[in-house]
Amino acid sequence: MFGEFLQVSQGIDTALAALLGLLIGSFLNVVIYRLPAMMLRGWLEESVGNLMPADSGPSLWRQVLGTKGPAIPPSLERCAADAAVVLEGLPPLTLSRPASRCGQCGHGIRWYENVPVLSYVALRGRCSSCKVSISARYPVVELITSAFFALCAWRYGITPTGALWAAFAALLICQFLIDLDTQLLPDSLNYALLWLGLGAAALGLTGISLSSAVWGAIFGYLSLWTVYHAYRLATGKEGMGYGDFKLLAALGAWLGADYLIGIVLVSSLVGAVLGLVLLGAGRLAHKNIPISFGPFLAGAGLVCLAVGPAEVKQLVPFAFPFVPG
Ligand SMILES: [Zn+2]
C-alpha cells in the first residue's frame, strides 16, 4: 500500500518535472540565441567606448605605455563617435526584450504560438504569418530539457538535490549549443555552474565531499590550462579557450576530482559521435568551421548525469584511479 503510494507520487513528481522542463527548455532557447548576441554587443560597446577620446586619450596611453603616447587621429575619433551613435540607437537587447519575433517577417510571436513543442506541432514547424520553416531545434531543446528534468525528479524526487541536478543539466545544454553555434562559452553560465557545484558539495547535496569538489575544480582548470600552454609552446597555435578550462573546473566541482579522467574520456566519445553527426549533416564540409572542446565537455557532463554518476564509475573503472574499489 505504502509502496504503491510512493510509486504514484514518484510518477506525479516526474510528470510535473517534465512539464517544468518543457517551460525551462523554452527559456533556454532564448538564452542560447540571445546571450551570445548580448555578449558581442557588450564587447562592441566596450571597444567603441575605449576608442572615445574622453576615455582613451592620455590616461589610457599612460596605463598601456607608461608615457603620454601618440595623439589619437581625429578620423578614428569620428569613426568611434559614429559607431557609438549607431550602438546607442539600437533597440534594447536582453533575455526578455524585445519580445520574440519571426526572424524572416518580423511577425510578433503570440503566447499561444509559443507553447513548448505543442505550438511547433500545431504550426507544422512554420511561421503562422510568412510560413518560413522554424528550426526543429526549438522543440528538440524543449524535449531534451524536459527529459533531463524528468530523470532528475524520478531519480532524486522533487528535492533540493533533484533541483540542483536539473539546473546542472539546463546550464550544460546552454553551454553545449552556444559553443557549437558561436565558439563561445559564456562566463556567466560557467561561473553559475562552478559556484552551484561547490555550494552543493558544501551542503552535501551532490554526494561528494567538499574537498573532492574543490580539488576537482582546481585540477579541472589546471589540466586543460597546462595542455593549452604546452600546445601553444609546441605549435604556436591556440588549441582551445579559457572557457574550456572553466567548464572542466565546473564539472570537477559537481562530479569530484576522481571523475576528471572519466570526463575527458567520455568527452572524446561525445566528440567522436558529434563529429559523425555533423559530418552526416554536412556541417563539417566547410573545413574552416572550428569545433571547440566545449560541446564535448558539456556533452560529457550530460552523459554522466544521464547514465548516473555511480554507473559511469562502474562502466569505466580504470578512469577513476583515486577511488578504491
Ligand atoms: Zn514569419
mmCIF file of C-alpha atoms and ligand atoms in Angstrom:
data_model
loop_
_atom_site.group_PDB
_atom_site.id
_atom_site.type_symbol
_atom_site.label_atom_id
_atom_site.label_comp_id
_atom_site.label_asym_id
_atom_site.label_seq_id
_atom_site.Cartn_x
_atom_site.Cartn_y
_atom_site.Cartn_z
ATOM 1 C CA MET A 1 0.000 0.000 0.000
ATOM 2 C CA PHE A 2 2.655 2.470 1.084
ATOM 3 C CA GLY A 3 4.902 1.224 -1.723
ATOM 4 C CA GLU A 4 2.154 1.903 -4.253
ATOM 5 C CA PHE A 5 1.656 5.377 -2.850
ATOM 6 C CA LEU A 6 5.363 6.059 -3.230
ATOM 7 C CA GLN A 7 5.300 4.849 -6.843
ATOM 8 C CA VAL A 8 2.320 7.062 -7.701
ATOM 9 C CA SER A 9 3.979 10.030 -6.031
ATOM 10 C CA GLN A 10 7.227 9.326 -7.920
ATOM 11 C CA GLY A 11 5.208 9.265 -11.155
ATOM 12 C CA ILE A 12 3.488 12.574 -10.352
ATOM 13 C CA ASP A 13 6.806 14.201 -9.425
ATOM 14 C CA THR A 14 8.345 13.006 -12.688
ATOM 15 C CA ALA A 15 5.411 14.279 -14.767
ATOM 16 C CA LEU A 16 5.473 17.686 -13.042
ATOM 17 C CA ALA A 17 9.220 17.959 -13.579
ATOM 18 C CA ALA A 18 8.793 17.013 -17.257
ATOM 19 C CA LEU A 19 6.269 19.852 -17.668
ATOM 20 C CA LEU A 20 8.536 22.330 -15.902
ATOM 21 C CA GLY A 21 11.392 21.095 -18.112
ATOM 22 C CA LEU A 22 9.400 21.997 -21.246
ATOM 23 C CA LEU A 23 8.914 25.567 -19.977
ATOM 24 C CA ILE A 24 12.543 25.920 -18.877
ATOM 25 C CA GLY A 25 13.640 24.426 -22.225
ATOM 26 C CA SER A 26 11.664 27.148 -23.989
ATOM 27 C CA PHE A 27 13.553 29.739 -21.902
ATOM 28 C CA LEU A 28 16.887 28.012 -22.657
ATOM 29 C CA ASN A 29 16.190 28.513 -26.373
ATOM 30 C CA VAL A 30 16.058 32.265 -25.691
ATOM 31 C CA VAL A 31 19.279 32.120 -23.657
ATOM 32 C CA ILE A 32 21.071 30.092 -26.367
ATOM 33 C CA TYR A 33 20.185 32.596 -29.090
ATOM 34 C CA ARG A 34 20.401 35.862 -27.167
ATOM 35 C CA LEU A 35 23.190 35.509 -24.633
ATOM 36 C CA PRO A 36 25.996 35.359 -27.279
ATOM 37 C CA ALA A 37 24.426 38.314 -29.128
ATOM 38 C CA MET A 38 24.236 40.264 -25.847
ATOM 39 C CA MET A 39 27.890 39.441 -25.116
ATOM 40 C CA LEU A 40 29.068 40.508 -28.588
ATOM 41 C CA ARG A 41 27.109 43.736 -28.320
ATOM 42 C CA GLY A 42 28.620 44.409 -24.903
ATOM 43 C CA TRP A 43 32.134 43.883 -26.266
ATOM 44 C CA LEU A 44 31.415 46.142 -29.228
ATOM 45 C CA GLU A 45 30.158 48.904 -26.916
ATOM 46 C CA GLU A 46 33.196 48.459 -24.702
ATOM 47 C CA SER A 47 35.638 48.626 -27.638
ATOM 48 C CA VAL A 48 33.986 51.724 -29.048
ATOM 49 C CA GLY A 49 33.900 53.282 -25.568
ATOM 50 C CA ASN A 50 37.642 52.639 -25.226
ATOM 51 C CA LEU A 51 38.294 54.469 -28.506
ATOM 52 C CA MET A 52 36.332 57.517 -27.395
ATOM 53 C CA PRO A 53 38.631 60.455 -26.612
ATOM 54 C CA ALA A 54 37.114 61.019 -23.181
ATOM 55 C CA ASP A 55 38.053 57.520 -22.051
ATOM 56 C CA SER A 56 41.150 56.756 -24.077
ATOM 57 C CA GLY A 57 43.442 59.750 -24.551
ATOM 58 C CA PRO A 58 46.437 60.335 -22.313
ATOM 59 C CA SER A 59 45.363 58.363 -19.230
ATOM 60 C CA LEU A 60 44.820 55.137 -21.191
ATOM 61 C CA TRP A 61 48.116 55.554 -23.060
ATOM 62 C CA ARG A 62 49.853 56.124 -19.755
ATOM 63 C CA GLN A 63 48.453 52.831 -18.446
ATOM 64 C CA VAL A 64 49.446 50.956 -21.607
ATOM 65 C CA LEU A 65 52.834 52.536 -22.362
ATOM 66 C CA GLY A 66 53.811 54.331 -19.182
ATOM 67 C CA THR A 67 54.154 57.530 -21.254
ATOM 68 C CA LYS A 68 51.887 60.137 -22.849
ATOM 69 C CA GLY A 69 51.729 58.236 -26.159
ATOM 70 C CA PRO A 70 50.675 59.446 -29.619
ATOM 71 C CA ALA A 71 47.562 61.533 -30.258
ATOM 72 C CA ILE A 72 44.502 59.603 -31.420
ATOM 73 C CA PRO A 73 43.853 60.624 -35.073
ATOM 74 C CA PRO A 74 40.667 62.706 -35.497
ATOM 75 C CA SER A 75 39.388 60.258 -38.151
ATOM 76 C CA LEU A 76 39.442 57.436 -35.589
ATOM 77 C CA GLU A 77 37.678 59.639 -33.037
ATOM 78 C CA ARG A 78 34.976 60.472 -35.587
ATOM 79 C CA CYS A 79 34.624 56.812 -36.503
ATOM 80 C CA ALA A 80 34.270 55.804 -32.845
ATOM 81 C CA ALA A 81 31.768 58.609 -32.219
ATOM 82 C CA ASP A 82 29.676 57.492 -35.234
ATOM 83 C CA ALA A 83 29.779 53.872 -34.056
ATOM 84 C CA ALA A 84 28.709 54.957 -30.562
ATOM 85 C CA VAL A 85 25.705 56.809 -32.002
ATOM 86 C CA VAL A 86 24.700 53.718 -34.006
ATOM 87 C CA LEU A 87 25.045 51.474 -30.950
ATOM 88 C CA GLU A 88 23.052 53.859 -28.740
ATOM 89 C CA GLY A 89 20.262 53.910 -31.325
ATOM 90 C CA LEU A 90 19.838 50.119 -31.275
ATOM 91 C CA PRO A 91 16.739 48.698 -29.565
ATOM 92 C CA PRO A 92 17.457 47.118 -26.158
ATOM 93 C CA LEU A 93 18.582 43.502 -26.174
ATOM 94 C CA THR A 94 18.062 41.426 -23.032
ATOM 95 C CA LEU A 95 16.706 37.949 -22.333
ATOM 96 C CA SER A 96 13.203 39.462 -22.016
ATOM 97 C CA ARG A 97 13.362 42.253 -24.604
ATOM 98 C CA PRO A 98 12.476 42.531 -27.408
ATOM 99 C CA ALA A 99 9.588 40.024 -27.495
ATOM 100 C CA SER A 100 10.173 37.007 -29.759
ATOM 101 C CA ARG A 101 9.617 37.647 -33.457
ATOM 102 C CA CYS A 102 9.864 35.650 -36.644
ATOM 103 C CA GLY A 103 13.403 36.149 -37.973
ATOM 104 C CA GLN A 104 12.041 36.278 -41.539
ATOM 105 C CA CYS A 105 8.971 38.534 -41.484
ATOM 106 C CA GLY A 106 9.109 40.131 -38.025
ATOM 107 C CA HIS A 107 5.707 38.677 -37.058
ATOM 108 C CA GLY A 108 5.349 39.017 -33.257
ATOM 109 C CA ILE A 109 5.001 35.556 -31.742
ATOM 110 C CA ARG A 110 1.813 35.377 -29.652
ATOM 111 C CA TRP A 111 1.661 33.406 -26.423
ATOM 112 C CA TYR A 112 -0.328 30.548 -27.965
ATOM 113 C CA GLU A 113 2.291 30.240 -30.712
ATOM 114 C CA ASN A 114 4.945 29.905 -28.037
ATOM 115 C CA VAL A 115 3.678 26.874 -26.094
ATOM 116 C CA PRO A 116 6.608 24.429 -25.886
ATOM 117 C CA VAL A 117 6.506 21.627 -28.518
ATOM 118 C CA LEU A 118 2.687 21.856 -28.978
ATOM 119 C CA SER A 119 2.813 25.139 -30.906
ATOM 120 C CA TYR A 120 5.553 23.780 -33.143
ATOM 121 C CA VAL A 121 3.424 20.737 -33.944
ATOM 122 C CA ALA A 122 0.235 22.800 -34.382
ATOM 123 C CA LEU A 123 2.008 25.263 -36.708
ATOM 124 C CA ARG A 124 3.638 22.300 -38.520
ATOM 125 C CA GLY A 125 7.018 23.929 -37.924
ATOM 126 C CA ARG A 126 6.182 27.098 -39.887
ATOM 127 C CA CYS A 127 5.689 30.773 -39.031
ATOM 128 C CA SER A 128 1.919 31.464 -38.899
ATOM 129 C CA SER A 129 2.400 34.638 -40.945
ATOM 130 C CA CYS A 130 5.045 34.055 -43.650
ATOM 131 C CA LYS A 131 5.200 30.226 -43.492
ATOM 132 C CA VAL A 132 9.003 30.169 -43.320
ATOM 133 C CA SER A 133 10.089 26.985 -41.547
ATOM 134 C CA ILE A 134 11.009 27.235 -37.856
ATOM 135 C CA SER A 135 14.107 25.349 -36.739
ATOM 136 C CA ALA A 136 13.287 21.925 -35.280
ATOM 137 C CA ARG A 137 15.963 22.683 -32.711
ATOM 138 C CA TYR A 138 13.475 24.668 -30.581
ATOM 139 C CA PRO A 139 11.197 21.726 -29.751
ATOM 140 C CA VAL A 140 14.201 19.354 -29.552
ATOM 141 C CA VAL A 141 15.835 21.561 -26.876
ATOM 142 C CA GLU A 142 12.495 21.690 -25.010
ATOM 143 C CA LEU A 143 12.104 17.904 -25.147
ATOM 144 C CA ILE A 144 15.694 17.190 -24.080
ATOM 145 C CA THR A 145 15.413 19.655 -21.154
ATOM 146 C CA SER A 146 12.117 18.038 -20.195
ATOM 147 C CA ALA A 147 13.710 14.557 -20.313
ATOM 148 C CA PHE A 148 16.571 15.626 -18.032
ATOM 149 C CA PHE A 149 14.184 17.318 -15.569
ATOM 150 C CA ALA A 150 12.010 14.181 -15.520
ATOM 151 C CA LEU A 151 15.078 11.996 -14.952
ATOM 152 C CA CYS A 152 16.246 14.173 -12.038
ATOM 153 C CA ALA A 153 12.811 14.099 -10.386
ATOM 154 C CA TRP A 154 12.479 10.346 -10.929
ATOM 155 C CA ARG A 155 15.919 9.656 -9.501
ATOM 156 C CA TYR A 156 16.152 12.251 -6.697
ATOM 157 C CA GLY A 157 12.489 13.309 -6.219
ATOM 158 C CA ILE A 158 11.395 16.930 -6.082
ATOM 159 C CA THR A 159 14.138 17.770 -3.613
ATOM 160 C CA PRO A 160 16.995 20.291 -3.458
ATOM 161 C CA THR A 161 19.265 17.577 -4.911
ATOM 162 C CA GLY A 162 16.878 16.934 -7.824
ATOM 163 C CA ALA A 163 16.554 20.679 -8.489
ATOM 164 C CA LEU A 164 20.333 21.137 -8.432
ATOM 165 C CA TRP A 165 20.980 18.360 -10.956
ATOM 166 C CA ALA A 166 18.202 19.768 -13.154
ATOM 167 C CA ALA A 167 19.960 23.160 -13.048
ATOM 168 C CA PHE A 168 23.239 21.379 -13.898
ATOM 169 C CA ALA A 169 21.554 19.868 -16.982
ATOM 170 C CA ALA A 170 19.975 23.181 -18.039
ATOM 171 C CA LEU A 171 23.281 25.086 -17.826
ATOM 172 C CA LEU A 172 25.144 22.361 -19.751
ATOM 173 C CA ILE A 173 22.508 22.276 -22.515
ATOM 174 C CA CYS A 174 23.059 26.039 -22.957
ATOM 175 C CA GLN A 175 26.855 25.728 -22.998
ATOM 176 C CA PHE A 176 26.699 22.799 -25.443
ATOM 177 C CA LEU A 177 24.669 24.684 -28.044
ATOM 178 C CA ILE A 178 26.129 28.173 -27.509
ATOM 179 C CA ASP A 179 29.644 26.799 -28.036
ATOM 180 C CA LEU A 180 28.540 24.750 -31.042
ATOM 181 C CA ASP A 181 26.949 27.861 -32.609
ATOM 182 C CA THR A 182 29.414 30.590 -31.677
ATOM 183 C CA GLN A 183 32.594 29.021 -30.184
ATOM 184 C CA LEU A 184 31.836 30.969 -27.001
ATOM 185 C CA LEU A 185 31.328 29.587 -23.504
ATOM 186 C CA PRO A 186 29.752 32.448 -21.527
ATOM 187 C CA ASP A 187 31.495 33.096 -18.209
ATOM 188 C CA SER A 188 28.137 33.860 -16.616
ATOM 189 C CA LEU A 189 26.983 30.260 -17.183
ATOM 190 C CA ASN A 190 30.368 28.667 -16.392
ATOM 191 C CA TYR A 191 30.601 30.514 -13.089
ATOM 192 C CA ALA A 192 26.981 29.727 -12.204
ATOM 193 C CA LEU A 193 27.838 26.035 -12.705
ATOM 194 C CA LEU A 194 31.077 26.275 -10.738
ATOM 195 C CA TRP A 195 29.627 28.091 -7.707
ATOM 196 C CA LEU A 196 26.473 25.969 -7.648
ATOM 197 C CA GLY A 197 28.596 22.801 -7.752
ATOM 198 C CA LEU A 198 30.879 23.948 -4.935
ATOM 199 C CA GLY A 199 27.919 25.168 -2.855
ATOM 200 C CA ALA A 200 26.029 21.922 -3.403
ATOM 201 C CA ALA A 201 29.072 19.886 -2.324
ATOM 202 C CA ALA A 202 29.484 22.085 0.777
ATOM 203 C CA LEU A 203 25.855 21.308 1.682
ATOM 204 C CA GLY A 204 26.381 17.598 0.963
ATOM 205 C CA LEU A 205 23.742 17.602 -1.809
ATOM 206 C CA THR A 206 25.748 16.129 -4.709
ATOM 207 C CA GLY A 207 27.044 13.136 -2.789
ATOM 208 C CA ILE A 208 30.712 14.143 -2.995
ATOM 209 C CA SER A 209 32.857 15.752 -0.326
ATOM 210 C CA LEU A 210 33.664 19.460 -0.447
ATOM 211 C CA SER A 211 37.352 18.599 -0.660
ATOM 212 C CA SER A 212 36.788 16.410 -3.732
ATOM 213 C CA ALA A 213 34.725 19.199 -5.341
ATOM 214 C CA VAL A 214 37.400 21.835 -4.670
ATOM 215 C CA TRP A 215 40.210 19.608 -5.985
ATOM 216 C CA GLY A 216 38.007 18.693 -8.950
ATOM 217 C CA ALA A 217 37.654 22.376 -9.804
ATOM 218 C CA ILE A 218 41.375 23.072 -9.324
ATOM 219 C CA PHE A 219 42.623 20.060 -11.309
ATOM 220 C CA GLY A 220 39.930 20.560 -13.944
ATOM 221 C CA TYR A 221 41.149 24.091 -14.621
ATOM 222 C CA LEU A 222 44.872 23.364 -14.341
ATOM 223 C CA SER A 223 44.875 20.231 -16.510
ATOM 224 C CA LEU A 224 43.457 21.991 -19.583
ATOM 225 C CA TRP A 225 45.438 25.159 -18.802
ATOM 226 C CA THR A 226 48.625 23.039 -18.920
ATOM 227 C CA VAL A 227 47.604 21.310 -22.161
ATOM 228 C CA TYR A 228 46.758 24.708 -23.697
ATOM 229 C CA HIS A 229 50.117 26.275 -22.862
ATOM 230 C CA ALA A 230 52.114 23.171 -23.821
ATOM 231 C CA TYR A 231 50.299 23.075 -27.177
ATOM 232 C CA ARG A 232 50.895 26.780 -27.689
ATOM 233 C CA LEU A 233 54.589 26.469 -26.911
ATOM 234 C CA ALA A 234 54.922 23.476 -29.244
ATOM 235 C CA THR A 235 52.881 24.740 -32.202
ATOM 236 C CA GLY A 236 52.445 28.496 -31.705
ATOM 237 C CA LYS A 237 48.667 27.987 -32.050
ATOM 238 C CA GLU A 238 45.872 28.212 -29.536
ATOM 239 C CA GLY A 239 44.049 24.895 -29.317
ATOM 240 C CA MET A 240 41.197 25.868 -27.006
ATOM 241 C CA GLY A 241 39.938 28.738 -24.940
ATOM 242 C CA TYR A 242 39.802 29.725 -21.284
ATOM 243 C CA GLY A 243 36.088 28.874 -21.312
ATOM 244 C CA ASP A 244 37.038 25.205 -21.683
ATOM 245 C CA PHE A 245 39.216 25.314 -18.542
ATOM 246 C CA LYS A 246 36.396 26.931 -16.577
ATOM 247 C CA LEU A 247 33.858 24.404 -17.822
ATOM 248 C CA LEU A 248 36.022 21.416 -16.846
ATOM 249 C CA ALA A 249 36.629 23.098 -13.461
ATOM 250 C CA ALA A 250 32.850 23.387 -13.018
ATOM 251 C CA LEU A 251 32.343 19.715 -13.954
ATOM 252 C CA GLY A 252 35.054 18.791 -11.457
ATOM 253 C CA ALA A 253 33.158 20.718 -8.778
ATOM 254 C CA TRP A 254 29.981 18.740 -9.479
ATOM 255 C CA LEU A 255 31.413 15.271 -10.004
ATOM 256 C CA GLY A 256 34.595 15.325 -7.922
ATOM 257 C CA ALA A 257 38.334 15.159 -8.561
ATOM 258 C CA ASP A 258 38.381 11.421 -9.249
ATOM 259 C CA TYR A 259 35.947 11.986 -12.125
ATOM 260 C CA LEU A 260 38.189 14.177 -14.259
ATOM 261 C CA ILE A 261 39.888 11.465 -16.326
ATOM 262 C CA GLY A 262 36.474 9.867 -16.815
ATOM 263 C CA ILE A 263 35.012 13.181 -18.056
ATOM 264 C CA VAL A 264 37.856 13.632 -20.539
ATOM 265 C CA LEU A 265 37.349 10.042 -21.783
ATOM 266 C CA VAL A 266 33.587 10.482 -22.119
ATOM 267 C CA SER A 267 34.103 13.858 -23.816
ATOM 268 C CA SER A 268 36.281 12.285 -26.522
ATOM 269 C CA LEU A 269 33.466 9.783 -27.072
ATOM 270 C CA VAL A 270 30.959 12.660 -27.303
ATOM 271 C CA GLY A 271 33.390 14.384 -29.694
ATOM 272 C CA ALA A 272 33.541 11.339 -31.960
ATOM 273 C CA VAL A 273 29.748 10.972 -32.028
ATOM 274 C CA LEU A 274 29.185 14.714 -32.535
ATOM 275 C CA GLY A 275 31.801 14.766 -35.306
ATOM 276 C CA LEU A 276 29.995 11.963 -37.123
ATOM 277 C CA VAL A 277 26.597 13.650 -36.686
ATOM 278 C CA LEU A 278 27.905 16.988 -38.005
ATOM 279 C CA LEU A 279 29.704 15.212 -40.835
ATOM 280 C CA GLY A 280 26.430 13.494 -41.716
ATOM 281 C CA ALA A 281 24.590 16.826 -41.584
ATOM 282 C CA GLY A 282 27.224 18.327 -43.920
ATOM 283 C CA ARG A 283 28.205 20.925 -41.325
ATOM 284 C CA LEU A 284 31.874 19.953 -41.467
ATOM 285 C CA ALA A 285 32.069 20.267 -45.242
ATOM 286 C CA HIS A 286 33.446 23.758 -44.767
ATOM 287 C CA LYS A 287 36.842 22.995 -43.352
ATOM 288 C CA ASN A 288 37.119 26.372 -41.698
ATOM 289 C CA ILE A 289 34.325 25.885 -39.182
ATOM 290 C CA PRO A 290 36.218 25.450 -35.940
ATOM 291 C CA ILE A 291 34.824 22.934 -33.490
ATOM 292 C CA SER A 292 35.736 23.705 -29.955
ATOM 293 C CA PHE A 293 36.157 21.445 -26.991
ATOM 294 C CA GLY A 294 33.245 22.952 -25.029
ATOM 295 C CA PRO A 295 30.406 20.923 -26.597
ATOM 296 C CA PHE A 296 32.310 17.703 -25.860
ATOM 297 C CA LEU A 297 32.836 18.666 -22.219
ATOM 298 C CA ALA A 298 29.240 19.806 -21.747
ATOM 299 C CA GLY A 299 28.052 16.653 -23.543
ATOM 300 C CA ALA A 300 30.204 14.521 -21.245
ATOM 301 C CA GLY A 301 28.624 16.176 -18.184
ATOM 302 C CA LEU A 302 25.158 15.441 -19.579
ATOM 303 C CA VAL A 303 26.104 11.813 -20.370
ATOM 304 C CA CYS A 304 27.413 11.382 -16.794
ATOM 305 C CA LEU A 305 24.126 12.744 -15.415
ATOM 306 C CA ALA A 306 22.008 10.613 -17.783
ATOM 307 C CA VAL A 307 23.875 7.386 -17.047
ATOM 308 C CA GLY A 308 24.157 8.171 -13.337
ATOM 309 C CA PRO A 309 27.425 9.258 -11.705
ATOM 310 C CA ALA A 310 27.867 5.937 -9.861
ATOM 311 C CA GLU A 311 27.203 3.889 -13.011
ATOM 312 C CA VAL A 312 29.792 5.824 -15.032
ATOM 313 C CA LYS A 313 32.384 4.759 -12.460
ATOM 314 C CA GLN A 314 31.387 1.118 -12.903
ATOM 315 C CA LEU A 315 31.479 1.376 -16.710
ATOM 316 C CA VAL A 316 34.975 2.890 -16.916
ATOM 317 C CA PRO A 317 36.562 1.914 -13.581
ATOM 318 C CA PHE A 318 40.140 2.403 -14.863
ATOM 319 C CA ALA A 319 39.390 6.104 -15.332
ATOM 320 C CA PHE A 320 38.860 6.566 -11.600
ATOM 321 C CA PRO A 321 42.262 5.804 -10.096
ATOM 322 C CA PHE A 322 41.662 7.734 -6.855
ATOM 323 C CA VAL A 323 38.658 5.697 -5.861
ATOM 324 C CA PRO A 324 39.341 2.474 -4.052
ATOM 325 C CA GLY A 325 37.117 -0.399 -5.208
HETATM 326 ZN ZN ZN B 1 7.376 34.846 -40.426
#
